[in-house]
Amino acid sequence: MENFTPIPSFIGGLLIGLSAVILLLGQGRLAGISGILGGLLSAGSGDRPWRLLFFIGLIAGAAGYAMLGGDISTVDINPFRLSGNTQMTVLLLGGLLVGFGTQMGSGCTSGHGICGLGRFSVRSLVATGTFMATAGLTVVLVRYVFGGA
Amino acid sequence: MANLVSIISGVIFGLGLAISGMINPAKVIGFLDIFGNWDPSLAFVMGGGVGVTAISFRLILKRSTPLFGGSFHLPTASDLDGRLLGGAAIFGIGWGLSGLCPGPAFASLAYLDPKIGLFVVALIVGSYLARFIQARA
């Protein structure tokens, strides 16, 4: 467990919670990323500006971390050590499934996880348990059955 | 004012994701792989986040309206249907393949890696597809 970072991870979690508090208290919206995205994609949705601004802020926050000296050198987007074309295919497939699944299931790690669990929603609890389980199973299959690193 | 709230909320969310290490797919995979060199950090992120929302959301929702006008927009569905379970299951497979869920994927666009751009485009296409199918069903 040498990669374990309990303190920064807990502090980061508190900040994500604070972000959700600000959005709900300030303008009555849940800080679920797939939910905010979904409204951007809906035809005729009249409330795009706040959603776009949230995304701009999200990217600016991550950029700010690096500019203020935060360490992003450990970021590794190829954890299974896949080779060129295989990595591209897996990234494309992963992105499609993440997009499709979060819209179909009405939420992701933030919407069901952080916000839904905070509202004691049974739907969110079941959804979170489900995506954690299939994600864990997928990693085990890729790593130990199909032989990724 | 509502727009300022959105951007501040987004900035803090992005900062939180970066500080927590969740913008790093290898770290997420390290949590999901319970048979490997297990990294429990993600549970601390969830614990911190849910700790804050569980305490404060019920206080916030005692108000009749949000601070800056409008009304509270909360999901009303309560049934555990196939759409919820199927969608969550599909999302989990994509998350396990990539180590990226929607928040970290968008936030990582900040680091200008074209591969993240590719992932985000696929994510948006997948989202469109799901919404398109649902609108016709």
PDB file of C-alpha atoms in Angstrom:
ATOM      1  CA  MET A   1       0.000   0.000   0.000  1.00  0.00           C
ATOM      2  CA  GLU A   2       2.902   2.387  -0.630  1.00  0.00           C
ATOM      3  CA  ASN A   3       0.718   4.526  -2.895  1.00  0.00           C
ATOM      4  CA  PHE A   4      -1.859   5.099  -0.159  1.00  0.00           C
ATOM      5  CA  THR A   5      -2.494   8.841   0.396  1.00  0.00           C
ATOM      6  CA  PRO A   6      -5.144   9.057   3.124  1.00  0.00           C
ATOM      7  CA  ILE A   7      -4.682  12.725   4.056  1.00  0.00           C
ATOM      8  CA  PRO A   8      -4.665  14.419   0.607  1.00  0.00           C
ATOM      9  CA  SER A   9      -7.426  12.066  -0.513  1.00  0.00           C
ATOM     10  CA  PHE A  10      -9.583  12.905   2.500  1.00  0.00           C
ATOM     11  CA  ILE A  11      -8.950  16.654   2.040  1.00  0.00           C
ATOM     12  CA  GLY A  12      -9.767  16.349  -1.671  1.00  0.00           C
ATOM     13  CA  GLY A  13     -12.976  14.514  -0.718  1.00  0.00           C
ATOM     14  CA  LEU A  14     -13.927  17.319   1.694  1.00  0.00           C
ATOM     15  CA  LEU A  15     -13.405  19.860  -1.110  1.00  0.00           C
ATOM     16  CA  ILE A  16     -15.598  17.846  -3.498  1.00  0.00           C
ATOM     17  CA  GLY A  17     -18.262  17.759  -0.760  1.00  0.00           C
ATOM     18  CA  LEU A  18     -17.879  21.530  -0.259  1.00  0.00           C
ATOM     19  CA  SER A  19     -18.293  22.075  -4.002  1.00  0.00           C
ATOM     20  CA  ALA A  20     -21.570  20.088  -3.878  1.00  0.00           C
ATOM     21  CA  VAL A  21     -22.741  22.144  -0.873  1.00  0.00           C
ATOM     22  CA  ILE A  22     -22.047  25.433  -2.683  1.00  0.00           C
ATOM     23  CA  LEU A  23     -23.934  24.340  -5.806  1.00  0.00           C
ATOM     24  CA  LEU A  24     -26.956  23.026  -3.884  1.00  0.00           C
ATOM     25  CA  LEU A  25     -27.164  25.930  -1.417  1.00  0.00           C
ATOM     26  CA  GLY A  26     -26.402  28.577  -4.032  1.00  0.00           C
ATOM     27  CA  GLN A  27     -28.578  27.435  -6.872  1.00  0.00           C
ATOM     28  CA  GLY A  28     -30.394  24.276  -5.948  1.00  0.00           C
ATOM     29  CA  ARG A  29     -28.449  21.926  -8.204  1.00  0.00           C
ATOM     30  CA  LEU A  30     -26.721  18.634  -7.479  1.00  0.00           C
ATOM     31  CA  ALA A  31     -23.033  18.458  -8.375  1.00  0.00           C
ATOM     32  CA  GLY A  32     -23.287  15.267 -10.414  1.00  0.00           C
ATOM     33  CA  ILE A  33     -20.963  15.555 -13.391  1.00  0.00           C
ATOM     34  CA  SER A  34     -22.957  13.278 -15.687  1.00  0.00           C
ATOM     35  CA  GLY A  35     -26.167  15.080 -14.712  1.00  0.00           C
ATOM     36  CA  ILE A  36     -24.643  18.481 -15.466  1.00  0.00           C
ATOM     37  CA  LEU A  37     -23.361  17.100 -18.789  1.00  0.00           C
ATOM     38  CA  GLY A  38     -26.728  15.521 -19.629  1.00  0.00           C
ATOM     39  CA  GLY A  39     -28.463  18.898 -19.441  1.00  0.00           C
ATOM     40  CA  LEU A  40     -25.877  20.359 -21.794  1.00  0.00           C
ATOM     41  CA  LEU A  41     -26.658  17.677 -24.376  1.00  0.00           C
ATOM     42  CA  SER A  42     -30.444  17.971 -24.193  1.00  0.00           C
ATOM     43  CA  ALA A  43     -31.992  19.741 -27.145  1.00  0.00           C
ATOM     44  CA  GLY A  44     -33.867  22.834 -26.077  1.00  0.00           C
ATOM     45  CA  SER A  45     -32.366  22.873 -22.637  1.00  0.00           C
ATOM     46  CA  GLY A  46     -32.586  26.521 -21.581  1.00  0.00           C
ATOM     47  CA  ASP A  47     -30.143  26.341 -18.716  1.00  0.00           C
ATOM     48  CA  ARG A  48     -26.823  25.784 -20.444  1.00  0.00           C
ATOM     49  CA  PRO A  49     -24.741  28.722 -19.105  1.00  0.00           C
ATOM     50  CA  TRP A  50     -24.388  27.536 -15.509  1.00  0.00           C
ATOM     51  CA  ARG A  51     -23.511  24.039 -16.728  1.00  0.00           C
ATOM     52  CA  LEU A  52     -20.808  25.309 -19.073  1.00  0.00           C
ATOM     53  CA  LEU A  53     -19.406  27.565 -16.353  1.00  0.00           C
ATOM     54  CA  PHE A  54     -19.242  24.623 -13.967  1.00  0.00           C
ATOM     55  CA  PHE A  55     -17.210  22.644 -16.511  1.00  0.00           C
ATOM     56  CA  ILE A  56     -14.903  25.601 -17.160  1.00  0.00           C
ATOM     57  CA  GLY A  57     -14.385  25.882 -13.389  1.00  0.00           C
ATOM     58  CA  LEU A  58     -13.754  22.141 -13.117  1.00  0.00           C
ATOM     59  CA  ILE A  59     -10.962  22.292 -15.698  1.00  0.00           C
ATOM     60  CA  ALA A  60      -9.592  25.539 -14.207  1.00  0.00           C
ATOM     61  CA  GLY A  61      -9.469  23.932 -10.746  1.00  0.00           C
ATOM     62  CA  ALA A  62      -7.415  21.008 -12.008  1.00  0.00           C
ATOM     63  CA  ALA A  63      -5.159  23.383 -13.981  1.00  0.00           C
ATOM     64  CA  GLY A  64      -4.781  25.627 -10.918  1.00  0.00           C
ATOM     65  CA  TYR A  65      -3.590  22.689  -8.844  1.00  0.00           C
ATOM     66  CA  ALA A  66      -0.726  22.077 -11.289  1.00  0.00           C
ATOM     67  CA  MET A  67       0.080  25.791 -11.615  1.00  0.00           C
ATOM     68  CA  LEU A  68       0.256  26.200  -7.838  1.00  0.00           C
ATOM     69  CA  GLY A  69       2.872  23.481  -7.708  1.00  0.00           C
ATOM     70  CA  GLY A  70       0.679  20.418  -7.237  1.00  0.00           C
ATOM     71  CA  ASP A  71       2.395  17.257  -8.412  1.00  0.00           C
ATOM     72  CA  ILE A  72       0.803  15.703 -11.503  1.00  0.00           C
ATOM     73  CA  SER A  73       3.879  13.721 -12.522  1.00  0.00           C
ATOM     74  CA  THR A  74       2.411  10.477 -11.167  1.00  0.00           C
ATOM     75  CA  VAL A  75      -0.694  10.726 -13.374  1.00  0.00           C
ATOM     76  CA  ASP A  76      -0.707   7.566 -15.453  1.00  0.00           C
ATOM     77  CA  ILE A  77      -3.501   7.056 -17.966  1.00  0.00           C
ATOM     78  CA  ASN A  78      -2.242   3.661 -19.067  1.00  0.00           C
ATOM     79  CA  PRO A  79      -2.324   1.634 -15.841  1.00  0.00           C
ATOM     80  CA  PHE A  80      -2.631  -1.702 -17.662  1.00  0.00           C
ATOM     81  CA  ARG A  81       0.458  -1.020 -19.813  1.00  0.00           C
ATOM     82  CA  LEU A  82      -1.416  -1.557 -23.046  1.00  0.00           C
ATOM     83  CA  SER A  83       0.357  -1.027 -26.323  1.00  0.00           C
ATOM     84  CA  GLY A  84      -0.544   1.797 -28.751  1.00  0.00           C
ATOM     85  CA  ASN A  85      -3.593   0.612 -30.670  1.00  0.00           C
ATOM     86  CA  THR A  86      -4.934  -1.548 -27.855  1.00  0.00           C
ATOM     87  CA  GLN A  87      -4.745   1.397 -25.468  1.00  0.00           C
ATOM     88  CA  MET A  88      -6.618   3.621 -27.936  1.00  0.00           C
ATOM     89  CA  THR A  89      -9.332   0.991 -28.425  1.00  0.00           C
ATOM     90  CA  VAL A  90      -9.745   0.468 -24.689  1.00  0.00           C
ATOM     91  CA  LEU A  91      -9.884   4.246 -24.062  1.00  0.00           C
ATOM     92  CA  LEU A  92     -12.540   4.667 -26.783  1.00  0.00           C
ATOM     93  CA  LEU A  93     -14.579   1.723 -25.534  1.00  0.00           C
ATOM     94  CA  GLY A  94     -14.190   2.897 -21.924  1.00  0.00           C
ATOM     95  CA  GLY A  95     -15.355   6.404 -22.802  1.00  0.00           C
ATOM     96  CA  LEU A  96     -18.388   5.123 -24.723  1.00  0.00           C
ATOM     97  CA  LEU A  97     -19.417   2.835 -21.846  1.00  0.00           C
ATOM     98  CA  VAL A  98     -18.878   5.533 -19.196  1.00  0.00           C
ATOM     99  CA  GLY A  99     -20.961   8.021 -21.190  1.00  0.00           C
ATOM    100  CA  PHE A 100     -23.713   5.556 -22.092  1.00  0.00           C
ATOM    101  CA  GLY A 101     -23.912   3.971 -18.636  1.00  0.00           C
ATOM    102  CA  THR A 102     -23.963   7.217 -16.648  1.00  0.00           C
ATOM    103  CA  GLN A 103     -26.794   8.701 -18.763  1.00  0.00           C
ATOM    104  CA  MET A 104     -28.765   5.442 -18.711  1.00  0.00           C
ATOM    105  CA  GLY A 105     -28.257   5.004 -14.950  1.00  0.00           C
ATOM    106  CA  SER A 106     -28.779   8.731 -14.218  1.00  0.00           C
ATOM    107  CA  GLY A 107     -25.521   9.320 -12.401  1.00  0.00           C
ATOM    108  CA  CYS A 108     -21.860   8.645 -11.821  1.00  0.00           C
ATOM    109  CA  THR A 109     -19.397   8.671  -8.933  1.00  0.00           C
ATOM    110  CA  SER A 110     -20.324  12.247  -8.017  1.00  0.00           C
ATOM    111  CA  GLY A 111     -24.082  12.223  -8.655  1.00  0.00           C
ATOM    112  CA  HIS A 112     -24.855   8.822  -7.120  1.00  0.00           C
ATOM    113  CA  GLY A 113     -21.726   8.559  -4.970  1.00  0.00           C
ATOM    114  CA  ILE A 114     -21.072  11.930  -3.329  1.00  0.00           C
ATOM    115  CA  CYS A 115     -24.496  13.605  -3.706  1.00  0.00           C
ATOM    116  CA  GLY A 116     -26.873  10.627  -3.733  1.00  0.00           C
ATOM    117  CA  LEU A 117     -25.340   8.922  -0.722  1.00  0.00           C
ATOM    118  CA  GLY A 118     -25.407  12.288   1.072  1.00  0.00           C
ATOM    119  CA  ARG A 119     -29.171  12.398   0.427  1.00  0.00           C
ATOM    120  CA  PHE A 120     -29.515   8.833   1.737  1.00  0.00           C
ATOM    121  CA  SER A 121     -31.003   7.780  -1.612  1.00  0.00           C
ATOM    122  CA  VAL A 122     -31.543   4.028  -1.897  1.00  0.00           C
ATOM    123  CA  ARG A 123     -31.275   4.267  -5.689  1.00  0.00           C
ATOM    124  CA  SER A 124     -27.876   5.901  -5.394  1.00  0.00           C
ATOM    125  CA  LEU A 125     -26.694   3.358  -2.839  1.00  0.00           C
ATOM    126  CA  VAL A 126     -27.675   0.494  -5.155  1.00  0.00           C
ATOM    127  CA  ALA A 127     -26.151   2.239  -8.198  1.00  0.00           C
ATOM    128  CA  THR A 128     -22.886   2.941  -6.354  1.00  0.00           C
ATOM    129  CA  GLY A 129     -22.632  -0.664  -5.171  1.00  0.00           C
ATOM    130  CA  THR A 130     -23.325  -1.853  -8.724  1.00  0.00           C
ATOM    131  CA  PHE A 131     -20.758   0.288 -10.537  1.00  0.00           C
ATOM    132  CA  MET A 132     -18.117  -0.366  -7.876  1.00  0.00           C
ATOM    133  CA  ALA A 133     -18.712  -4.107  -8.298  1.00  0.00           C
ATOM    134  CA  THR A 134     -18.587  -4.179 -12.112  1.00  0.00           C
ATOM    135  CA  ALA A 135     -15.567  -1.849 -12.131  1.00  0.00           C
ATOM    136  CA  GLY A 136     -13.698  -4.093  -9.685  1.00  0.00           C
ATOM    137  CA  LEU A 137     -14.649  -7.172 -11.675  1.00  0.00           C
ATOM    138  CA  THR A 138     -13.487  -5.531 -14.908  1.00  0.00           C
ATOM    139  CA  VAL A 139     -10.085  -4.646 -13.438  1.00  0.00           C
ATOM    140  CA  VAL A 140      -9.630  -8.176 -12.128  1.00  0.00           C
ATOM    141  CA  LEU A 141     -10.583  -9.623 -15.540  1.00  0.00           C
ATOM    142  CA  VAL A 142      -8.244  -7.296 -17.450  1.00  0.00           C
ATOM    143  CA  ARG A 143      -5.362  -7.809 -15.068  1.00  0.00           C
ATOM    144  CA  TYR A 144      -5.543 -11.462 -14.123  1.00  0.00           C
ATOM    145  CA  VAL A 145      -7.494 -13.133 -16.921  1.00  0.00           C
ATOM    146  CA  PHE A 146      -6.491 -11.160 -20.019  1.00  0.00           C
ATOM    147  CA  GLY A 147      -3.026 -10.497 -18.695  1.00  0.00           C
ATOM    148  CA  GLY A 148      -2.817  -6.684 -18.626  1.00  0.00           C
ATOM    149  CA  ALA A 149      -0.185  -5.280 -16.270  1.00  0.00           C
TER     150      ALA A 149
ATOM    151  CA  MET B   1     -24.771  35.447  -9.009  1.00  0.00           C
ATOM    152  CA  ALA B   2     -25.930  31.939  -9.928  1.00  0.00           C
ATOM    153  CA  ASN B   3     -23.254  31.851 -12.616  1.00  0.00           C
ATOM    154  CA  LEU B   4     -20.574  32.821 -10.112  1.00  0.00           C
ATOM    155  CA  VAL B   5     -21.783  30.017  -7.830  1.00  0.00           C
ATOM    156  CA  SER B   6     -21.389  27.523 -10.695  1.00  0.00           C
ATOM    157  CA  ILE B   7     -17.874  28.525 -11.548  1.00  0.00           C
ATOM    158  CA  ILE B   8     -16.721  28.588  -7.905  1.00  0.00           C
ATOM    159  CA  SER B   9     -18.302  25.189  -7.304  1.00  0.00           C
ATOM    160  CA  GLY B  10     -16.578  23.837 -10.435  1.00  0.00           C
ATOM    161  CA  VAL B  11     -13.176  25.208  -9.443  1.00  0.00           C
ATOM    162  CA  ILE B  12     -13.373  23.670  -5.955  1.00  0.00           C
ATOM    163  CA  PHE B  13     -14.537  20.358  -7.452  1.00  0.00           C
ATOM    164  CA  GLY B  14     -11.597  20.302  -9.883  1.00  0.00           C
ATOM    165  CA  LEU B  15      -9.145  21.253  -7.160  1.00  0.00           C
ATOM    166  CA  GLY B  16     -10.572  18.550  -4.892  1.00  0.00           C
ATOM    167  CA  LEU B  17     -10.240  15.913  -7.627  1.00  0.00           C
ATOM    168  CA  ALA B  18      -6.615  16.908  -8.256  1.00  0.00           C
ATOM    169  CA  ILE B  19      -5.616  17.045  -4.567  1.00  0.00           C
ATOM    170  CA  SER B  20      -7.341  13.731  -3.857  1.00  0.00           C
ATOM    171  CA  GLY B  21      -5.362  11.981  -6.605  1.00  0.00           C
ATOM    172  CA  MET B  22      -8.548  10.862  -8.357  1.00  0.00           C
ATOM    173  CA  ILE B  23      -7.458  12.515 -11.602  1.00  0.00           C
ATOM    174  CA  ASN B  24      -4.892   9.723 -11.787  1.00  0.00           C
ATOM    175  CA  PRO B  25      -6.410   6.620 -13.444  1.00  0.00           C
ATOM    176  CA  ALA B  26      -3.622   4.421 -12.050  1.00  0.00           C
ATOM    177  CA  LYS B  27      -4.690   5.409  -8.538  1.00  0.00           C
ATOM    178  CA  VAL B  28      -8.339   4.595  -9.235  1.00  0.00           C
ATOM    179  CA  ILE B  29      -7.350   1.216 -10.690  1.00  0.00           C
ATOM    180  CA  GLY B  30      -5.197   0.696  -7.581  1.00  0.00           C
ATOM    181  CA  PHE B  31      -8.365   0.974  -5.509  1.00  0.00           C
ATOM    182  CA  LEU B  32     -10.492  -1.228  -7.756  1.00  0.00           C
ATOM    183  CA  ASP B  33      -7.887  -4.009  -7.860  1.00  0.00           C
ATOM    184  CA  ILE B  34      -8.410  -5.521  -4.448  1.00  0.00           C
ATOM    185  CA  PHE B  35      -6.101  -8.441  -5.255  1.00  0.00           C
ATOM    186  CA  GLY B  36      -3.150  -6.252  -6.195  1.00  0.00           C
ATOM    187  CA  ASN B  37      -1.129  -3.658  -4.311  1.00  0.00           C
ATOM    188  CA  TRP B  38      -4.340  -2.238  -2.861  1.00  0.00           C
ATOM    189  CA  ASP B  39      -4.627   1.542  -2.493  1.00  0.00           C
ATOM    190  CA  PRO B  40      -7.638   2.451  -0.298  1.00  0.00           C
ATOM    191  CA  SER B  41      -7.340   6.217  -1.043  1.00  0.00           C
ATOM    192  CA  LEU B  42     -10.579   6.371  -3.069  1.00  0.00           C
ATOM    193  CA  ALA B  43     -12.539   5.286   0.001  1.00  0.00           C
ATOM    194  CA  PHE B  44     -11.114   8.302   1.868  1.00  0.00           C
ATOM    195  CA  VAL B  45     -12.229  10.615  -0.960  1.00  0.00           C
ATOM    196  CA  MET B  46     -15.745   9.164  -0.804  1.00  0.00           C
ATOM    197  CA  GLY B  47     -15.693   9.323   2.995  1.00  0.00           C
ATOM    198  CA  GLY B  48     -14.700  12.993   3.008  1.00  0.00           C
ATOM    199  CA  GLY B  49     -17.179  13.931   0.291  1.00  0.00           C
ATOM    200  CA  VAL B  50     -20.137  11.977   1.616  1.00  0.00           C
ATOM    201  CA  GLY B  51     -19.329  13.123   5.164  1.00  0.00           C
ATOM    202  CA  VAL B  52     -19.803  16.733   4.075  1.00  0.00           C
ATOM    203  CA  THR B  53     -22.931  16.148   1.968  1.00  0.00           C
ATOM    204  CA  ALA B  54     -24.633  13.838   4.479  1.00  0.00           C
ATOM    205  CA  ILE B  55     -24.349  16.451   7.234  1.00  0.00           C
ATOM    206  CA  SER B  56     -25.077  19.575   5.233  1.00  0.00           C
ATOM    207  CA  PHE B  57     -27.588  18.548   2.536  1.00  0.00           C
ATOM    208  CA  ARG B  58     -30.406  17.936   5.002  1.00  0.00           C
ATOM    209  CA  LEU B  59     -29.812  21.367   6.568  1.00  0.00           C
ATOM    210  CA  ILE B  60     -29.719  23.046   3.139  1.00  0.00           C
ATOM    211  CA  LEU B  61     -32.907  21.284   2.047  1.00  0.00           C
ATOM    212  CA  LYS B  62     -34.782  22.699   5.050  1.00  0.00           C
ATOM    213  CA  ARG B  63     -34.769  26.001   3.162  1.00  0.00           C
ATOM    214  CA  SER B  64     -37.668  26.589   0.803  1.00  0.00           C
ATOM    215  CA  THR B  65     -35.394  27.909  -1.989  1.00  0.00           C
ATOM    216  CA  PRO B  66     -31.680  28.087  -2.790  1.00  0.00           C
ATOM    217  CA  LEU B  67     -29.826  31.286  -1.813  1.00  0.00           C
ATOM    218  CA  PHE B  68     -29.797  32.821  -5.260  1.00  0.00           C
ATOM    219  CA  GLY B  69     -33.290  32.143  -6.512  1.00  0.00           C
ATOM    220  CA  GLY B  70     -35.038  29.399  -8.398  1.00  0.00           C
ATOM    221  CA  SER B  71     -35.907  26.133  -6.732  1.00  0.00           C
ATOM    222  CA  PHE B  72     -34.190  22.929  -5.687  1.00  0.00           C
ATOM    223  CA  HIS B  73     -33.784  20.459  -8.572  1.00  0.00           C
ATOM    224  CA  LEU B  74     -33.694  16.970  -7.098  1.00  0.00           C
ATOM    225  CA  PRO B  75     -34.308  13.565  -8.666  1.00  0.00           C
ATOM    226  CA  THR B  76     -37.768  12.193  -7.919  1.00  0.00           C
ATOM    227  CA  ALA B  77     -37.428   8.572  -9.108  1.00  0.00           C
ATOM    228  CA  SER B  78     -37.464   5.993  -6.339  1.00  0.00           C
ATOM    229  CA  ASP B  79     -37.708   2.626  -8.071  1.00  0.00           C
ATOM    230  CA  LEU B  80     -34.798   0.258  -8.536  1.00  0.00           C
ATOM    231  CA  ASP B  81     -35.388  -0.503 -12.205  1.00  0.00           C
ATOM    232  CA  GLY B  82     -33.358  -2.145 -14.921  1.00  0.00           C
ATOM    233  CA  ARG B  83     -32.286   1.197 -16.319  1.00  0.00           C
ATOM    234  CA  LEU B  84     -30.629   2.182 -13.049  1.00  0.00           C
ATOM    235  CA  LEU B  85     -28.939  -1.177 -12.545  1.00  0.00           C
ATOM    236  CA  GLY B  86     -27.994  -1.703 -16.194  1.00  0.00           C
ATOM    237  CA  GLY B  87     -26.662   1.819 -16.556  1.00  0.00           C
ATOM    238  CA  ALA B  88     -24.601   1.585 -13.371  1.00  0.00           C
ATOM    239  CA  ALA B  89     -23.232  -1.805 -14.440  1.00  0.00           C
ATOM    240  CA  ILE B  90     -22.226  -0.486 -17.894  1.00  0.00           C
ATOM    241  CA  PHE B  91     -20.646   2.622 -16.375  1.00  0.00           C
ATOM    242  CA  GLY B  92     -18.632   0.425 -13.982  1.00  0.00           C
ATOM    243  CA  ILE B  93     -17.211  -1.628 -16.864  1.00  0.00           C
ATOM    244  CA  GLY B  94     -16.050   1.528 -18.650  1.00  0.00           C
ATOM    245  CA  TRP B  95     -14.653   2.918 -15.390  1.00  0.00           C
ATOM    246  CA  GLY B  96     -12.723  -0.294 -14.750  1.00  0.00           C
ATOM    247  CA  LEU B  97     -11.323  -0.320 -18.296  1.00  0.00           C
ATOM    248  CA  SER B  98     -10.085   3.274 -18.116  1.00  0.00           C
ATOM    249  CA  GLY B  99      -9.821   4.347 -14.473  1.00  0.00           C
ATOM    250  CA  LEU B 100     -11.712   7.462 -15.560  1.00  0.00           C
ATOM    251  CA  CYS B 101     -15.167   8.529 -14.432  1.00  0.00           C
ATOM    252  CA  PRO B 102     -16.764  11.705 -15.839  1.00  0.00           C
ATOM    253  CA  GLY B 103     -15.419  14.242 -13.285  1.00  0.00           C
ATOM    254  CA  PRO B 104     -11.737  13.308 -13.524  1.00  0.00           C
ATOM    255  CA  ALA B 105     -12.020  12.851 -17.310  1.00  0.00           C
ATOM    256  CA  PHE B 106     -13.240  16.435 -17.839  1.00  0.00           C
ATOM    257  CA  ALA B 107     -10.924  17.889 -15.172  1.00  0.00           C
ATOM    258  CA  SER B 108      -7.891  16.190 -16.778  1.00  0.00           C
ATOM    259  CA  LEU B 109      -8.533  18.080 -20.013  1.00  0.00           C
ATOM    260  CA  ALA B 110      -6.506  20.737 -18.161  1.00  0.00           C
ATOM    261  CA  TYR B 111      -3.362  18.662 -18.698  1.00  0.00           C
ATOM    262  CA  LEU B 112      -3.722  18.727 -22.503  1.00  0.00           C
ATOM    263  CA  ASP B 113      -3.165  15.021 -23.149  1.00  0.00           C
ATOM    264  CA  PRO B 114      -4.815  14.166 -26.496  1.00  0.00           C
ATOM    265  CA  LYS B 115      -5.672  10.693 -25.183  1.00  0.00           C
ATOM    266  CA  ILE B 116      -7.872  12.277 -22.512  1.00  0.00           C
ATOM    267  CA  GLY B 117      -9.466  14.336 -25.278  1.00  0.00           C
ATOM    268  CA  LEU B 118     -10.229  11.124 -27.157  1.00  0.00           C
ATOM    269  CA  PHE B 119     -11.767   9.577 -24.036  1.00  0.00           C
ATOM    270  CA  VAL B 120     -13.935  12.658 -23.422  1.00  0.00           C
ATOM    271  CA  VAL B 121     -15.173  12.661 -27.041  1.00  0.00           C
ATOM    272  CA  ALA B 122     -16.127   8.977 -26.685  1.00  0.00           C
ATOM    273  CA  LEU B 123     -17.820   9.763 -23.364  1.00  0.00           C
ATOM    274  CA  ILE B 124     -19.908  12.520 -24.981  1.00  0.00           C
ATOM    275  CA  VAL B 125     -20.828  10.259 -27.917  1.00  0.00           C
ATOM    276  CA  GLY B 126     -21.885   7.497 -25.504  1.00  0.00           C
ATOM    277  CA  SER B 127     -23.931  10.002 -23.502  1.00  0.00           C
ATOM    278  CA  TYR B 128     -25.691  11.264 -26.637  1.00  0.00           C
ATOM    279  CA  LEU B 129     -26.422   7.721 -27.704  1.00  0.00           C
ATOM    280  CA  ALA B 130     -28.027   6.819 -24.369  1.00  0.00           C
ATOM    281  CA  ARG B 131     -30.126   9.998 -24.353  1.00  0.00           C
ATOM    282  CA  PHE B 132     -31.133   9.470 -27.987  1.00  0.00           C
ATOM    283  CA  ILE B 133     -32.292   5.908 -27.310  1.00  0.00           C
ATOM    284  CA  GLN B 134     -34.148   6.970 -24.165  1.00  0.00           C
ATOM    285  CA  ALA B 135     -35.902   9.806 -25.978  1.00  0.00           C
ATOM    286  CA  ARG B 136     -37.234   7.346 -28.582  1.00  0.00           C
ATOM    287  CA  ALA B 137     -38.189   4.593 -26.140  1.00  0.00           C
TER     288      ALA B 137
END
